[in-house]
CSV table of C-alpha atoms and ligand atoms in Angstrom, one decimal:
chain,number,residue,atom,x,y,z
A,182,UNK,CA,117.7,120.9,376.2
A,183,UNK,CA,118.3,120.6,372.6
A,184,UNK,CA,114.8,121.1,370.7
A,185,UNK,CA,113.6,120.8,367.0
A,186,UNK,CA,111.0,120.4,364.6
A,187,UNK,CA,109.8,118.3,362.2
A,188,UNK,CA,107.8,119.9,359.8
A,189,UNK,CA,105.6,118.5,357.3
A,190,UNK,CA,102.1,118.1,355.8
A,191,UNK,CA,102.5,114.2,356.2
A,192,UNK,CA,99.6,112.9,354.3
A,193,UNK,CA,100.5,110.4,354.9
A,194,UNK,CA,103.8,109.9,356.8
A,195,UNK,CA,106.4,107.9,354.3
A,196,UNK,CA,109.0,105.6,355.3
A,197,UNK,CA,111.4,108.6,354.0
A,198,UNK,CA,109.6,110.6,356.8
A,199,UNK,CA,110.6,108.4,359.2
A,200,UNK,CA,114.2,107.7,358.0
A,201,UNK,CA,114.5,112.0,358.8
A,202,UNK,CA,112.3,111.7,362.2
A,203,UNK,CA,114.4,108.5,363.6
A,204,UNK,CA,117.6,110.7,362.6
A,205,UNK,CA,116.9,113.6,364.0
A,206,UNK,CA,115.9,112.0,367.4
A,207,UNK,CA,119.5,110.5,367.9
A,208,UNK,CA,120.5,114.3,367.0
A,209,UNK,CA,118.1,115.9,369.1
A,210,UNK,CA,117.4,115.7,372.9
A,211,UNK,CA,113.3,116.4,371.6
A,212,UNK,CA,112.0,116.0,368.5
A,213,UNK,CA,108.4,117.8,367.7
A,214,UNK,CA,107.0,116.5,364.5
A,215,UNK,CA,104.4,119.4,363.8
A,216,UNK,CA,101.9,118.6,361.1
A,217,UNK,CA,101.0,121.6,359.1
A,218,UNK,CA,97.2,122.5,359.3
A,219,UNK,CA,96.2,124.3,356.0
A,220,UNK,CA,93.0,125.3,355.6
A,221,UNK,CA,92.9,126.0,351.5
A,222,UNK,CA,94.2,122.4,351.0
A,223,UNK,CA,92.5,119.2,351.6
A,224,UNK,CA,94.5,116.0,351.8
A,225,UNK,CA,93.2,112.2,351.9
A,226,UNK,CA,93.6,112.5,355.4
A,227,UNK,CA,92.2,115.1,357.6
A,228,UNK,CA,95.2,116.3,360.5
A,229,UNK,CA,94.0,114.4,363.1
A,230,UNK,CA,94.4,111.0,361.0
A,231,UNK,CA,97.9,112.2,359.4
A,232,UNK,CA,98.7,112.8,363.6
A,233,UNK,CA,97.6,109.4,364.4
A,234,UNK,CA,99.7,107.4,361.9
A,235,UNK,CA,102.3,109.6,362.9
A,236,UNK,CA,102.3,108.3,366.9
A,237,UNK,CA,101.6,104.8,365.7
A,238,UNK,CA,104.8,104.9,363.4
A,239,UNK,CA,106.7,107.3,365.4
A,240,UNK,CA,106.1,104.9,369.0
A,241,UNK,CA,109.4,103.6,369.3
A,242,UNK,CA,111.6,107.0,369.6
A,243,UNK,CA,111.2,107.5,373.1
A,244,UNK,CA,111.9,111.7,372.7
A,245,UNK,CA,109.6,111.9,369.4
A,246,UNK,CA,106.1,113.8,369.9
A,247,UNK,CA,103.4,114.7,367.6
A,248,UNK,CA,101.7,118.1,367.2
A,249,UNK,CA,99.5,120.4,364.9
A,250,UNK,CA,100.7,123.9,363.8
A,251,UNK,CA,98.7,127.0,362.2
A,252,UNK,CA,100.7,129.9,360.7
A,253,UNK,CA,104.1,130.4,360.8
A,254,UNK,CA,106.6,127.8,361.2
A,255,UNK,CA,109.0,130.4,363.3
A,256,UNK,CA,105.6,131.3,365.7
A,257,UNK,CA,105.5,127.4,366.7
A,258,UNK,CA,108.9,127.4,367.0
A,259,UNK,CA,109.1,130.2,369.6
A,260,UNK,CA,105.8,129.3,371.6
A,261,UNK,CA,107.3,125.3,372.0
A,262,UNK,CA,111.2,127.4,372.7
A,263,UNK,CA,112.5,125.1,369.8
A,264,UNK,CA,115.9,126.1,368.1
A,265,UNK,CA,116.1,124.5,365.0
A,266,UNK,CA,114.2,122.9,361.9
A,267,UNK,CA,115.0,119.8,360.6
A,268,UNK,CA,114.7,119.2,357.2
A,269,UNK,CA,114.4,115.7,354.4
A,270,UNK,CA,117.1,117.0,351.4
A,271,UNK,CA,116.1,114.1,348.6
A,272,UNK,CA,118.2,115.7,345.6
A,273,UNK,CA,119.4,118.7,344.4
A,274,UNK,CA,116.4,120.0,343.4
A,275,UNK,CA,114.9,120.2,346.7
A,276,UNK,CA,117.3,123.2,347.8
A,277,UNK,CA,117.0,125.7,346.4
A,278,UNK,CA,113.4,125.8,348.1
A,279,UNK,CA,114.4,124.4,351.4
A,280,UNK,CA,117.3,127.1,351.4
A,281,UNK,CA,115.2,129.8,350.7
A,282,UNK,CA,113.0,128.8,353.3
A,283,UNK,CA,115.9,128.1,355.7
A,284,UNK,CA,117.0,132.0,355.4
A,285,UNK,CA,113.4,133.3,355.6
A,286,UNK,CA,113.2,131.3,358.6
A,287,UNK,CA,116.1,132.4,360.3
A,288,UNK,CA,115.4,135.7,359.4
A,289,UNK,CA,112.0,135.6,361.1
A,290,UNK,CA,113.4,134.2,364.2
A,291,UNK,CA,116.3,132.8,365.7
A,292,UNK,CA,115.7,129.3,364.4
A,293,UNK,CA,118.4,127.6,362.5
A,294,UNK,CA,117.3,124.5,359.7
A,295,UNK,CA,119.4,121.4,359.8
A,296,UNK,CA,119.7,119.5,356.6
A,297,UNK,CA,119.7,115.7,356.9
A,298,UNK,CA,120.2,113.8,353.5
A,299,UNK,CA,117.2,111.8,353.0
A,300,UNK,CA,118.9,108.4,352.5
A,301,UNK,CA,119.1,107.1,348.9
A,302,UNK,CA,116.2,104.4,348.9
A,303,UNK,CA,114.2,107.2,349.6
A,304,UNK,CA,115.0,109.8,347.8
A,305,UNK,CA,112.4,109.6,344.8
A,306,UNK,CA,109.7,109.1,347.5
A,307,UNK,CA,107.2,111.5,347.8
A,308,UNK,CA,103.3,111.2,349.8
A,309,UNK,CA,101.7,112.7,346.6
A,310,UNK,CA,103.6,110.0,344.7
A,311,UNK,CA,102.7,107.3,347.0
A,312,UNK,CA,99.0,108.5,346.7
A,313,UNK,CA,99.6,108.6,343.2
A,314,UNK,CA,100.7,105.0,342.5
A,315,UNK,CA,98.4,103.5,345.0
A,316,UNK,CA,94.9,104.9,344.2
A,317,UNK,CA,95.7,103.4,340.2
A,318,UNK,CA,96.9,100.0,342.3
A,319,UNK,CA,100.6,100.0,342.2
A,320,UNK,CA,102.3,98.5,345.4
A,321,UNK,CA,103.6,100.9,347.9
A,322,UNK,CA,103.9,98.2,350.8
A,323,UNK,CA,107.7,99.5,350.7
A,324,UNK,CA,107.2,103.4,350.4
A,325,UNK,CA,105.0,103.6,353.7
A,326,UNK,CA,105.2,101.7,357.6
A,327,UNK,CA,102.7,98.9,357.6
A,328,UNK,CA,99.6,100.9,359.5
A,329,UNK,CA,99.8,103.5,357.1
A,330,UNK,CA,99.4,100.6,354.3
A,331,UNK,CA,96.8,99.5,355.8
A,332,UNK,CA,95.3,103.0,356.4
A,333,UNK,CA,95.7,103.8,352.8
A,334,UNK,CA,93.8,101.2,351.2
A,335,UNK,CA,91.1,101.8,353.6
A,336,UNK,CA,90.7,105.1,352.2
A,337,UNK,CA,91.2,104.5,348.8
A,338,UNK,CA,88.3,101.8,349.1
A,339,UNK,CA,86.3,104.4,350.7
A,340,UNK,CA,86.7,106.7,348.4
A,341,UNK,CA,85.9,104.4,345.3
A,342,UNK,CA,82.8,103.2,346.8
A,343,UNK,CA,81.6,106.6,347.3
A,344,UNK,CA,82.2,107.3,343.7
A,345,UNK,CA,80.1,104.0,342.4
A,346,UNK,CA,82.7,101.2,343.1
A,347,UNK,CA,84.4,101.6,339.3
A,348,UNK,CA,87.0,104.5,339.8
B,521,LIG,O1,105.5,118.4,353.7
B,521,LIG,P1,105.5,119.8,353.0
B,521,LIG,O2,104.2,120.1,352.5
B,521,LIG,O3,106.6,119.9,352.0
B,521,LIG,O4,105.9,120.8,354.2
B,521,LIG,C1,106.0,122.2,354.0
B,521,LIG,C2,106.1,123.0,355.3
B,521,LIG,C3,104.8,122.7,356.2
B,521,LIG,C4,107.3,122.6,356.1
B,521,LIG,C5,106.1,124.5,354.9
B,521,LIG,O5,105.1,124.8,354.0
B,521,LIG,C6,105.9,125.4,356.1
B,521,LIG,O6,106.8,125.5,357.0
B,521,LIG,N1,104.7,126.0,356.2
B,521,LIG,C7,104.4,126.8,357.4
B,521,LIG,C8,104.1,128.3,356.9
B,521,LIG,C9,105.4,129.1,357.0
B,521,LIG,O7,106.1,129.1,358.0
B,521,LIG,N2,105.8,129.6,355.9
B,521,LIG,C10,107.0,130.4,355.7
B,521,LIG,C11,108.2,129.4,355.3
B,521,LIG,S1,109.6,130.3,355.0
């Protein structure tokens, strides 16, 4: 059984996200998308939220699943017995970071990171970005799947009320 990860923060999950998740699923015989849980950080959506857009977006791949990690990537890795890491490459830019990563990682444990280019309509996209545009009312109805969309502007509504309803 071939196994890997998905790793992310996902807050929210982006229609590059899920170009990377669909892909790695036809590569993949189980595909974990593990949504990291950092406790010095908080998003607009708390984990739980981030993991239920996920499975709404995610539904159709049949051998795509949704979890939570803590800690080290490499300690998920080995307590799930997954073998490799898949990783979104946008541009250049993102490598150098992802390849460092990559060797810590395999240095850490025997876990191996699979690159998969992010494909070009995507590869400005970003969730801080997306956040970003839409909380100053730019239209991201193309960036995200059409729950998240709908998730977002609930939130950003939310969150403008609770400031006085003027932003
Ligand atoms: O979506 P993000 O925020 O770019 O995802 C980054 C993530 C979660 C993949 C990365 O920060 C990570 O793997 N964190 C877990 C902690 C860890 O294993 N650190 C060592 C990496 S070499």
């Amino acid at each position: 059984m071939r196994r890997a990860v998905c790793p992310g923060s996902f807050d929210p999950v982006t229609n590059g996200h899920l170009d990377i998740i669909g892909r790695a699923s036809q590569l993949f015989d189980e595909v974990t998308v593990a949504v990291l849980v950092n406790d010095t950080k908080q998003g607009l959506f708390d984990v739980d939220e981030r993991m239920d857009m996920l499975r709404v977006v995610a539904a159709d791949f049949a051998n795509v699943s949704v979890d939570a990690f803590h800690g080290l990537l490499v300690d998920f890795c080995r307590d799930h017995q997954i073998g490799a890491i898949v990783k979104g490459l946008r541009a250049v830019s993102d490598f150098d970071y992802e390849l460092q990563m990559a060797q810590m990682n395999s240095s850490l444990a025997a876990v191996d990171t699979v690159f998969v280019p992010t494909s070009p309509e995507y590869s400005f996209l970003a969730s801080s970005l997306v956040k970003e545009v839409a909380t100053y009312g730019g239209d991201v109805s193309r960036l995200v799947p059409g729950h998240v969309l709908s998730r977002l502007s609930e939130r950003l509504s939310e969150r403008l009320s609770e400031r006085g309803g003027t932003g």
